[in-house]
């Protein structure tokens, strides 16, 4: 197989200020990826009834209501289409013991369903709470960044269906330049916004995200962790503690059961 | 309290001057009774940011059985160095236990995965970066060594006529056994510590050691049960009680230190009904009670303080129950910690 070394990293830029909450992305994703229904429960939280990303919801539109009675003009309603971040240092990828999770030629993080064994270790290892084991299939599932469509030169279904271009798809470098220009344009108009997943505090552990966001508020307002942790960072301390205890107990055991002639 | 909302000075022109996000504004909003308008949005409708693993009793059971098997295997090694003929029964029991325990461990893992062949998916690669992968090889080599040793024991006991593994030099087995047993006892602690779950990663300096100590204590308790059931009390019982007491005391000390070090992030484990259960069972029934029961024979190993069968059984049962509750609390605390967005927002590392 030929490997195209010129293939750039591909990703998403999701601009919260452009989202109108139509959920076309959620629907297009479900349809293209043939994801099962989540039922018809109403959450009572604005228009958000899927609540969060899951094994069957790979795009999720959050509805953030900020109402201000005293200064009604200061009220605002923000929508944000969340998705797997396709991290540079992906916790899920590092944790997977089967090698089911790979980084594909588009630099996106992909779960191979035929290799995943459903152990579920990737789930608590994702610092964004994205990947989940789908109970019926018994394997972990999440956004594939439409690997199949990308292979055919198509853009992912969500980006294709987004009527306002709140979701754009393309080479990550180009998207970043575009996002930076957008931040400056908004700032000129007096709207304070920031990028999440390019070079902020949030990228310290997990690195730049191939799916990054433009947000007009603090990350946690959109359920994005301000400081996502990369779990493998904790391994040295953990192995040291475990092996030190094992060594200590070996010494105790050896002393208690030492041959009696040494004892005299 | 270091909350993200506490420092949440509204920024950006769209926020107005009323300070939507300060705790005072929330209090004011509640006083106005405007049903949540103007409430502080520290998180998104309190939905979890992290996702919990699906792990349930199979994994709790695996952590417990795996730990006790590793503890038993280690005891078999220590006791085989001794020249006290009374310890031979321990060696034999412990070798068979290690094999049965590792088979049971495998069965519990397979039960969790759903289909046996799914276990094999983990054997297609070796990945040192993944504690789960390291653990699979620890379990596999631990089981292999346990099998070889059990067969050797069976040969010595005259149960099987030949030792098919006779050609493998002990010098080769010993290091594999030492490493796989140490990993088997500790890797499950590393596995949960090295995740994004606050209550677990906060305990990364404690949990793996606690698991090792709890495994050794459980192994010693289990061997004491077997000794008491298979023959008259011997001095071996007392040796096991010493090992168990040392391990249990160290475990209790680490657990208490972990509680202090974890602070609020440890609430999922140490607060509420789960915390009470953990303290009652692991510290009370599992550590303090056995200590009290075995104290007489530990301090004055005289004639009338000989190991007593009923007392031994009781002590060991308490220690085993405490060990199981520890593993259970640890696994389920991770679920609650994942569901609490504030734990993750307030305690980043
Ligand atoms: S967001 Fe989570 S699931 Fe997506 S690549 Fe990063 S670690 Fe993996
Ligand atoms: S559930 Fe599947 S993808 Fe996730 S870590 Fe296990 S084998 Fe890998």
Coordinates of C-alpha atoms in Angstrom, one line a residue, chain A residues 21-227:
Chain A
X21 CA -28.7 24.9 17.1
X22 CA -30.5 23.3 14.2
X23 CA -28.9 19.9 15.0
X24 CA -28.4 19.1 11.3
X25 CA -25.0 17.8 12.2
X26 CA -26.4 15.4 14.9
X27 CA -28.9 14.1 12.4
X28 CA -26.5 13.8 9.5
X29 CA -24.0 12.0 11.7
X30 CA -26.6 9.5 12.9
X31 CA -27.8 8.9 9.4
X32 CA -24.5 8.5 7.7
X33 CA -23.0 6.3 10.4
X34 CA -26.3 4.4 11.0
X35 CA -26.3 5.1 14.7
X36 CA -29.3 3.8 16.6
X37 CA -31.9 6.2 18.2
X38 CA -31.4 7.5 21.7
X39 CA -35.2 7.4 22.4
X40 CA -37.5 10.4 22.9
X41 CA -36.8 11.4 26.5
X42 CA -37.0 15.2 27.2
X43 CA -34.2 16.5 29.4
X44 CA -35.8 19.8 30.4
X45 CA -32.5 21.5 29.7
X46 CA -33.3 23.9 26.9
X47 CA -33.5 22.1 23.5
X48 CA -30.8 19.6 24.4
X49 CA -32.3 16.2 24.7
X50 CA -29.2 14.1 23.9
X51 CA -27.3 15.7 26.8
X52 CA -23.8 14.6 25.9
X53 CA -21.7 12.7 23.4
X54 CA -22.2 8.9 23.7
X55 CA -21.6 5.7 21.8
X56 CA -24.6 6.5 19.7
X57 CA -24.3 10.3 19.5
X58 CA -21.1 11.4 17.9
X59 CA -22.1 15.0 17.4
X60 CA -23.9 16.7 20.3
X61 CA -25.4 20.2 20.3
X62 CA -25.2 21.9 23.6
X63 CA -27.7 24.7 24.4
X64 CA -26.3 27.2 26.9
X65 CA -28.8 29.7 28.2
X66 CA -27.5 32.8 30.0
X67 CA -30.5 34.9 31.0
X68 CA -30.1 38.2 32.7
X69 CA -33.2 39.8 34.1
X70 CA -31.7 43.1 35.1
X71 CA -30.0 43.7 31.9
X72 CA -32.0 41.7 29.3
X73 CA -29.8 42.9 26.5
X74 CA -26.9 41.0 28.2
X75 CA -28.8 37.7 27.9
X76 CA -27.5 35.3 25.4
X77 CA -28.2 31.8 24.1
X78 CA -25.2 29.9 22.8
X79 CA -25.2 26.6 20.9
X80 CA -22.1 24.4 20.6
X81 CA -21.7 21.3 18.5
X82 CA -19.4 19.0 20.5
X83 CA -17.4 16.1 19.0
X84 CA -14.4 13.9 19.7
X85 CA -11.4 16.1 19.9
X86 CA -9.0 13.8 17.9
X87 CA -6.3 14.7 20.4
X88 CA -2.6 14.8 19.4
X89 CA -1.8 12.8 22.6
X90 CA -5.0 10.8 22.9
X91 CA -5.7 9.1 26.2
X92 CA -8.0 6.6 24.6
X93 CA -5.3 5.6 22.1
X94 CA -2.6 5.2 24.7
X95 CA -4.9 3.1 27.0
X96 CA -6.2 0.6 24.4
X97 CA -4.6 -2.8 25.0
X98 CA -5.7 -4.4 21.7
X99 CA -4.5 -1.8 19.3
X100 CA -8.0 -1.2 18.1
X101 CA -7.5 2.5 18.4
X102 CA -5.2 3.8 15.7
X103 CA -4.2 7.1 14.3
X104 CA -5.1 7.0 10.6
X105 CA -3.5 8.6 7.6
X106 CA -5.5 11.8 8.2
X107 CA -4.1 12.0 11.7
X108 CA -7.5 11.2 13.2
X109 CA -8.1 8.8 16.1
X110 CA -10.1 5.8 14.8
X111 CA -11.5 2.8 16.7
X112 CA -11.4 -0.4 14.6
X113 CA -14.6 -2.1 15.6
X114 CA -13.4 -5.6 14.6
X115 CA -10.4 -5.4 16.9
X116 CA -11.9 -3.7 19.9
X117 CA -12.8 -6.3 22.6
X118 CA -15.0 -4.0 24.7
X119 CA -12.7 -3.9 27.7
X120 CA -13.7 -0.3 28.2
X121 CA -10.3 0.9 29.4
X122 CA -10.4 3.7 26.8
X123 CA -13.5 5.1 28.4
X124 CA -12.2 6.5 31.7
X125 CA -8.9 7.3 29.9
X126 CA -10.4 9.9 27.7
X127 CA -10.0 13.3 29.4
X128 CA -13.0 14.6 27.5
X129 CA -15.4 11.8 28.3
X130 CA -16.0 11.1 24.7
X131 CA -15.5 7.4 23.8
X132 CA -18.1 4.9 25.2
X133 CA -18.7 1.2 24.9
X134 CA -22.0 0.6 23.1
X135 CA -23.8 -2.0 25.1
X136 CA -25.4 -3.9 22.2
X137 CA -22.4 -4.0 20.0
X138 CA -20.1 -4.5 23.0
X139 CA -17.4 -2.4 21.4
X140 CA -16.2 1.2 21.9
X141 CA -17.5 3.8 19.5
X142 CA -17.0 7.4 18.8
X143 CA -16.6 9.9 16.0
X144 CA -14.5 8.5 13.2
X145 CA -14.2 11.9 11.6
X146 CA -16.0 10.1 8.8
X147 CA -12.9 8.1 7.9
X148 CA -14.9 6.3 5.2
X149 CA -16.0 9.6 3.6
X150 CA -12.6 11.1 3.8
X151 CA -11.1 8.1 2.0
X152 CA -13.5 8.9 -0.9
X153 CA -12.5 12.6 -0.8
X154 CA -15.7 13.7 0.8
X155 CA -16.1 16.0 3.8
X156 CA -17.6 14.5 7.0
X157 CA -21.4 14.4 7.1
X158 CA -21.8 17.0 9.9
X159 CA -19.6 19.6 8.2
X160 CA -21.4 18.9 4.9
X161 CA -24.8 19.5 6.5
X162 CA -24.0 22.5 8.6
X163 CA -26.0 25.4 7.1
X164 CA -24.0 28.2 8.7
X165 CA -20.5 26.7 8.4
X166 CA -20.3 26.6 12.2
X167 CA -18.6 23.3 11.5
X168 CA -15.8 23.4 8.9
X169 CA -13.6 20.6 7.8
X170 CA -10.1 20.7 6.2
X171 CA -6.4 20.6 6.8
X172 CA -5.8 21.6 10.4
X173 CA -3.2 24.2 9.6
X174 CA -5.6 26.0 7.3
X175 CA -8.4 25.7 9.8
X176 CA -6.2 27.3 12.5
X177 CA -5.4 30.3 10.3
X178 CA -9.0 30.7 9.5
X179 CA -10.0 30.5 13.1
X180 CA -7.4 33.0 14.1
X181 CA -8.7 35.5 11.6
X182 CA -12.2 34.9 12.9
X183 CA -11.1 35.6 16.5
X184 CA -9.6 38.9 15.4
X185 CA -12.6 39.9 13.4
X186 CA -14.9 39.2 16.4
X187 CA -12.7 41.0 18.8
X188 CA -12.7 44.1 16.5
X189 CA -16.5 44.0 16.8
X190 CA -16.2 43.9 20.6
X191 CA -17.0 40.2 21.2
X192 CA -14.5 38.5 23.4
X193 CA -13.9 35.0 22.2
X194 CA -11.1 32.4 22.4
X195 CA -10.0 29.3 20.7
X196 CA -10.1 26.0 22.6
X197 CA -7.6 23.3 21.6
X198 CA -5.0 25.3 19.7
X199 CA -2.4 26.4 22.2
X200 CA -4.1 27.2 25.4
X201 CA -3.8 25.7 28.9
X202 CA -6.0 22.8 27.7
X203 CA -3.3 21.6 25.3
X204 CA -0.6 21.2 27.9
X205 CA -1.2 17.5 28.3
X206 CA -3.2 16.4 25.4
X207 CA -1.5 18.5 22.8
X208 CA -3.3 20.5 20.1
X209 CA -6.7 19.1 19.1
X210 CA -7.5 18.2 15.6
X211 CA -11.1 19.1 16.3
X212 CA -10.9 22.5 18.0
X213 CA -13.5 25.2 18.9
X214 CA -14.1 28.9 19.0
X215 CA -15.9 29.7 22.3
X216 CA -17.3 33.0 23.7
X217 CA -17.1 31.9 27.3
X218 CA -15.1 29.8 29.7
X219 CA -14.7 26.2 28.5
X220 CA -16.6 24.6 31.4
X221 CA -19.7 26.4 30.4
X222 CA -19.7 24.1 27.4
X223 CA -18.6 21.1 29.4
X224 CA -15.1 21.3 28.1
X225 CA -12.4 20.7 30.8
X226 CA -10.1 23.7 31.2
X227 CA -7.2 21.4 32.0

